XYZ file of C-alpha atoms in Angstrom:
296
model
C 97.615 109.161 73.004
C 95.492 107.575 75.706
C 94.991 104.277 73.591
C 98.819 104.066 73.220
C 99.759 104.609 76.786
C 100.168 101.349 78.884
C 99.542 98.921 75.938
C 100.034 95.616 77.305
C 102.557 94.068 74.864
C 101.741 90.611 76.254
C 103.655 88.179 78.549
C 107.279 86.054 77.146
C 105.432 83.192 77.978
C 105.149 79.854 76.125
C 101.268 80.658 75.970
C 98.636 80.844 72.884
C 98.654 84.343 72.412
C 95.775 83.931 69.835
C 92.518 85.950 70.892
C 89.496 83.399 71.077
C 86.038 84.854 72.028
C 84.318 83.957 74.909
C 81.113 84.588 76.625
C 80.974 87.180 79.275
C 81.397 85.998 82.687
C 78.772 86.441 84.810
C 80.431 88.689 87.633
C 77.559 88.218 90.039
C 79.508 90.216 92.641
C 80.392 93.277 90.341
C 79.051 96.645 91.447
C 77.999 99.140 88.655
C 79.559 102.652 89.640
C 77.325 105.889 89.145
C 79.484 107.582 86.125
C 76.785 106.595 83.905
C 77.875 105.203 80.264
C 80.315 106.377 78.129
C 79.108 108.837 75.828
C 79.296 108.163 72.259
C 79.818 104.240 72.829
C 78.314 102.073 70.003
C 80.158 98.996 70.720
C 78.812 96.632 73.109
C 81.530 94.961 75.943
C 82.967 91.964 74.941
C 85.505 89.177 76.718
C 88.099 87.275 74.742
C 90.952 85.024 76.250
C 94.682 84.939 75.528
C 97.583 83.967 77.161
C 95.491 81.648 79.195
C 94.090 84.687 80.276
C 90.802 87.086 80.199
C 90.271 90.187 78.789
C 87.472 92.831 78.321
C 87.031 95.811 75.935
C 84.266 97.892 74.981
C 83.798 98.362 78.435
C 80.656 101.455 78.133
C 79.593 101.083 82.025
C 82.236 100.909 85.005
C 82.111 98.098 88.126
C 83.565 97.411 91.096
C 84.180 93.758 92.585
C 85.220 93.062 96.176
C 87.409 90.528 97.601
C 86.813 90.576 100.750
C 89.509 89.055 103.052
C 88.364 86.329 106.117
C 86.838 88.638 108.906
C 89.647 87.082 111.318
C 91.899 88.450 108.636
C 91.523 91.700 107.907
C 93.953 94.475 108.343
C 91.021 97.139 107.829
C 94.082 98.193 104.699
C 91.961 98.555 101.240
C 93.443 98.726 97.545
C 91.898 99.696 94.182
C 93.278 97.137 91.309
C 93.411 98.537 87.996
C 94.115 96.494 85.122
C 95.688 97.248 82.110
C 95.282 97.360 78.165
C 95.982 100.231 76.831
C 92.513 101.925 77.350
C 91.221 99.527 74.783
C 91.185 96.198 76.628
C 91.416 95.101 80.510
C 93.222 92.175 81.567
C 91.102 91.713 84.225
C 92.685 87.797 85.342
C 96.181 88.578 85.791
C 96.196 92.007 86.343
C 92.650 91.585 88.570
C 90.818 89.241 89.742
C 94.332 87.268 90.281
C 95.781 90.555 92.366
C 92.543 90.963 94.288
C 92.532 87.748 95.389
C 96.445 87.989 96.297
C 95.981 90.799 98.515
C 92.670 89.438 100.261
C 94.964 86.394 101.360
C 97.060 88.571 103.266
C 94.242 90.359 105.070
C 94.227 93.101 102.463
C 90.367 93.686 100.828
C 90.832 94.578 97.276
C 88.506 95.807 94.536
C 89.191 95.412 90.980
C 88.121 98.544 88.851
C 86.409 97.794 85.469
C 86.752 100.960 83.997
C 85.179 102.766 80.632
C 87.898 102.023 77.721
C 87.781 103.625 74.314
C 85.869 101.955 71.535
C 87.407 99.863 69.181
C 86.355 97.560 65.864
C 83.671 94.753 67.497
C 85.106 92.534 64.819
C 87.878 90.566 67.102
C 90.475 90.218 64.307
C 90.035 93.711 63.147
C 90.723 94.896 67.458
C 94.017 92.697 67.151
C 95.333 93.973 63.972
C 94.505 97.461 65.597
C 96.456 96.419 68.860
C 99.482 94.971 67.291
C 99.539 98.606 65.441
C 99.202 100.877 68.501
C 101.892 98.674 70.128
C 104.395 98.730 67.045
C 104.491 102.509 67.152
C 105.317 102.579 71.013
C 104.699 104.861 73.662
C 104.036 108.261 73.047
C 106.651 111.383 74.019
C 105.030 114.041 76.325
C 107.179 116.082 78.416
C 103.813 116.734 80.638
C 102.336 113.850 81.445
C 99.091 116.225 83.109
C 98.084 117.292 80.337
C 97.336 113.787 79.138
C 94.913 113.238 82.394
C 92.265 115.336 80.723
C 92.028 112.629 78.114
C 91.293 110.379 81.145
C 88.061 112.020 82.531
C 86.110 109.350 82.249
C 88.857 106.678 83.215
C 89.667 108.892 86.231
C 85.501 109.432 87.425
C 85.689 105.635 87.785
C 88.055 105.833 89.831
C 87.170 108.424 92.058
C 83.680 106.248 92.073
C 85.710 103.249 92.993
C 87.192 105.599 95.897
C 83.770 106.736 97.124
C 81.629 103.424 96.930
C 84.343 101.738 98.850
C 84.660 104.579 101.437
C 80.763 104.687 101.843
C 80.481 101.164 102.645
C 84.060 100.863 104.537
C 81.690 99.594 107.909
C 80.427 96.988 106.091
C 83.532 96.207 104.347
C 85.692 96.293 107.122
C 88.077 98.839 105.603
C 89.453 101.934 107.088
C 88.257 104.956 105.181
C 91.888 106.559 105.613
C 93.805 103.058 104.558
C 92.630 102.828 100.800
C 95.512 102.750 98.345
C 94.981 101.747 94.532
C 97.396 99.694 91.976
C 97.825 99.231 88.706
C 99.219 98.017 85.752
C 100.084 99.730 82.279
C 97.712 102.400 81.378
C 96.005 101.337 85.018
C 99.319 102.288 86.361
C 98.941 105.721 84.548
C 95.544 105.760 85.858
C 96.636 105.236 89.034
C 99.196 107.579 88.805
C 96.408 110.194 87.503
C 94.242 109.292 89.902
C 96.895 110.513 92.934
C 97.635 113.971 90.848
C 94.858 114.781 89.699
C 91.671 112.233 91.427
C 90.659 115.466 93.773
C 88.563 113.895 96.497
C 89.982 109.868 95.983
C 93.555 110.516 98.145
C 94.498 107.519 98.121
C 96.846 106.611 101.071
C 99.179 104.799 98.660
C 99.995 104.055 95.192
C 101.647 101.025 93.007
C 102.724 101.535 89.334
C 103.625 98.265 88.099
C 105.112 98.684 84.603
C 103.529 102.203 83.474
C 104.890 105.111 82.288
C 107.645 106.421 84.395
C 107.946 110.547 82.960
C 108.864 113.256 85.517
C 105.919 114.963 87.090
C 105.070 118.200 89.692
C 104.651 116.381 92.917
C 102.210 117.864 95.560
C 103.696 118.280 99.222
C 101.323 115.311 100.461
C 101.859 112.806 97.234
C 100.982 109.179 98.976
C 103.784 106.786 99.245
C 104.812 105.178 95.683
C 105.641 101.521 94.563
C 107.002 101.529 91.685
C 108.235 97.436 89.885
C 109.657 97.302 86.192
C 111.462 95.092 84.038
C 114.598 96.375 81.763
C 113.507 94.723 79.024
C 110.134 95.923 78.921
C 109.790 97.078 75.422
C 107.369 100.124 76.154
C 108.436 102.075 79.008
C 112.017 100.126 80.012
C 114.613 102.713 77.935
C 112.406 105.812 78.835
C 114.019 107.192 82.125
C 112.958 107.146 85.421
C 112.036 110.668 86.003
C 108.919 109.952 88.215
C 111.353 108.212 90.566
C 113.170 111.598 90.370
C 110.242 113.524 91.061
C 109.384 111.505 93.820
C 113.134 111.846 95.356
C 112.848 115.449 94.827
C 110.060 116.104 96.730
C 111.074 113.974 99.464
C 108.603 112.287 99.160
C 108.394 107.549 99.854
C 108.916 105.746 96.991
C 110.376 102.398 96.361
C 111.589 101.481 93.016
C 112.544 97.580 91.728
C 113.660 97.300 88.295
C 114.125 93.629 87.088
C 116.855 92.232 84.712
C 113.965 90.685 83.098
C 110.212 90.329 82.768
C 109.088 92.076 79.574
C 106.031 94.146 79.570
C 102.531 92.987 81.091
C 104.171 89.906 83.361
C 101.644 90.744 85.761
C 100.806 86.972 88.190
C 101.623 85.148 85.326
C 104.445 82.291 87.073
C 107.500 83.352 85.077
C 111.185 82.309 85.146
C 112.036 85.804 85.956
C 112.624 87.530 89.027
C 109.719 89.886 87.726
C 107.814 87.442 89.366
C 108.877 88.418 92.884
C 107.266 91.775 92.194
C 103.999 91.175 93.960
C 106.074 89.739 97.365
C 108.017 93.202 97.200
C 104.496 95.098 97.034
C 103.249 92.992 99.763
C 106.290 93.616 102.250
C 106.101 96.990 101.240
C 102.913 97.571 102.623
C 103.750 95.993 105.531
C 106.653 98.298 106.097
C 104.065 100.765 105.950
C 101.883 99.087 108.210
C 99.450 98.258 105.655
C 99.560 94.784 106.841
C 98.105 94.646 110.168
C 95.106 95.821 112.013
C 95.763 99.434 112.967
């Protein structure tokens, strides 16, 4: 299940979407986060590019990065990134680094989460055969989605990591301890989503699930205010419902929903024709609504 959920099914984009190794970048500000490595792992972490893009997998030992915005900036507002890939690869360009530095721009800090992933073939053709599988078979039907987060533990430690680190150096960092929110994208989105229902001590103040999984869940009385963007056409998760939306209704709890015309699955900052594109604007306004934006 876990290496099917959030796949990303790759951008409609006139790009090479042939996967060419490449060295791993250096990542001199990356911070290692104590979860230890994953158990089991054989596989050493390796980078390739597509879509004019980056990507990791075979991640055994979980970082955080900071973008920090300018001091004059800062709102003292914090948000985890999580990228997506299906739990076997992390687009960590589009669906990181490119986010983080987004948000730091507007005077948000952001920190994008390398997280463990589950192993896969170290030959690169042998992965991408084993990607365009997962992907052909779509996502998988669970009528509870918790019982999947117990496939996540080590997925979800990082995060709750991510949460502490960035909590225990907030006075350094300039970030309110009480401020932090986390996004992400495809199975970071379900991370994130995991990491709200069932992260114990992260909390975080507010949550974005850009294109992930969108089944009904049990929503606690103080569930953090949700963003949710998707395209129709998204091949994964765009004809499954919109029960979490529901859920979130139900419990009267905030959530803002945009579903595009268009977009596909894993669109991400990639500059589209679609108004997909517009997603990250929305998120940004929507934080601002919620105050998110300025110094508190």
């Amino acid at each position: 299940m876990a290496a099917l959920v959030g796949a990303t099914a790759g951008p409609a984009l006139a790009q090479d979407d042939r996967m060419t190794p490449i060295a791993i970048p250096a990542q001199q500000d990356a911070i290692p986060l104590a979860t230890g490595p994953l158990p089991g792992a054989t596989a050493p972490e390796a980078w390739h590019s597509q879509y004019g893009s980056v990507f990791a997998r075979n991640v055994t030992t979980a970082t955080l990065t900071p973008f920090l915005p300018d001091a004059a900036k800062a709102t003292g507002a914090a948000v985890i990134v999580a990228p997506g890939g299906g739990f076997r690869s992390l687009s960590m360009e589009n669906e990181g680094w490119d986010v983080a530095r987004a948000l730091a721009a507007r005077g948000v800090a952001a920190f994008v989460l390398k997280y463990r992933l589950n192993q896969t073939p170290q030959d690169l053709t042998a992965f991408a055969t084993s990607m365009r599988e997962m992907v052909s078979r779509g996502p998988p039907r669970r009528s509870d989605p918790r019982a999947a987060f117990g496939e996540l533990a080590p997925q979800i430690a990082d995060a709750r990591a991510a949460f502490a680190l960035v909590r225990s150096r907030a006075g350094e960092w300039r970030v309110d301890r009480d401020r932090i929110g986390m996004v992400g994208f495809s199975a970071g989105a379900m991370l994130t989503m995991a990491t709200a229902l069932a992260g114990e001590d992260a909390k975080p103040a507010f949550i974005g699930n850009v294109y992930g999984p969108l089944a009904p869940v049990t929503v606690p009385a103080d569930a953090p205010p949700l963003f949710v963007a998707l395209a129709a056409d998204d091949p994964l998760f765009g004809n499954s419902g919109y029960g979490l939306i529901e859920s979130w209704t139900k419990a009267k709890r905030p959530v803002e929903f945009h579903l595009y015309e268009q977009g596909g699955h894993g669109f991400g900052m990639y500059p589209k024709e679609t108004t997909s594109t517009g997603w990250f604007d929305a998120f940004a306004r929507w934080l601002a609504m919620h105050g998110y934006m300025s110094a508190k």
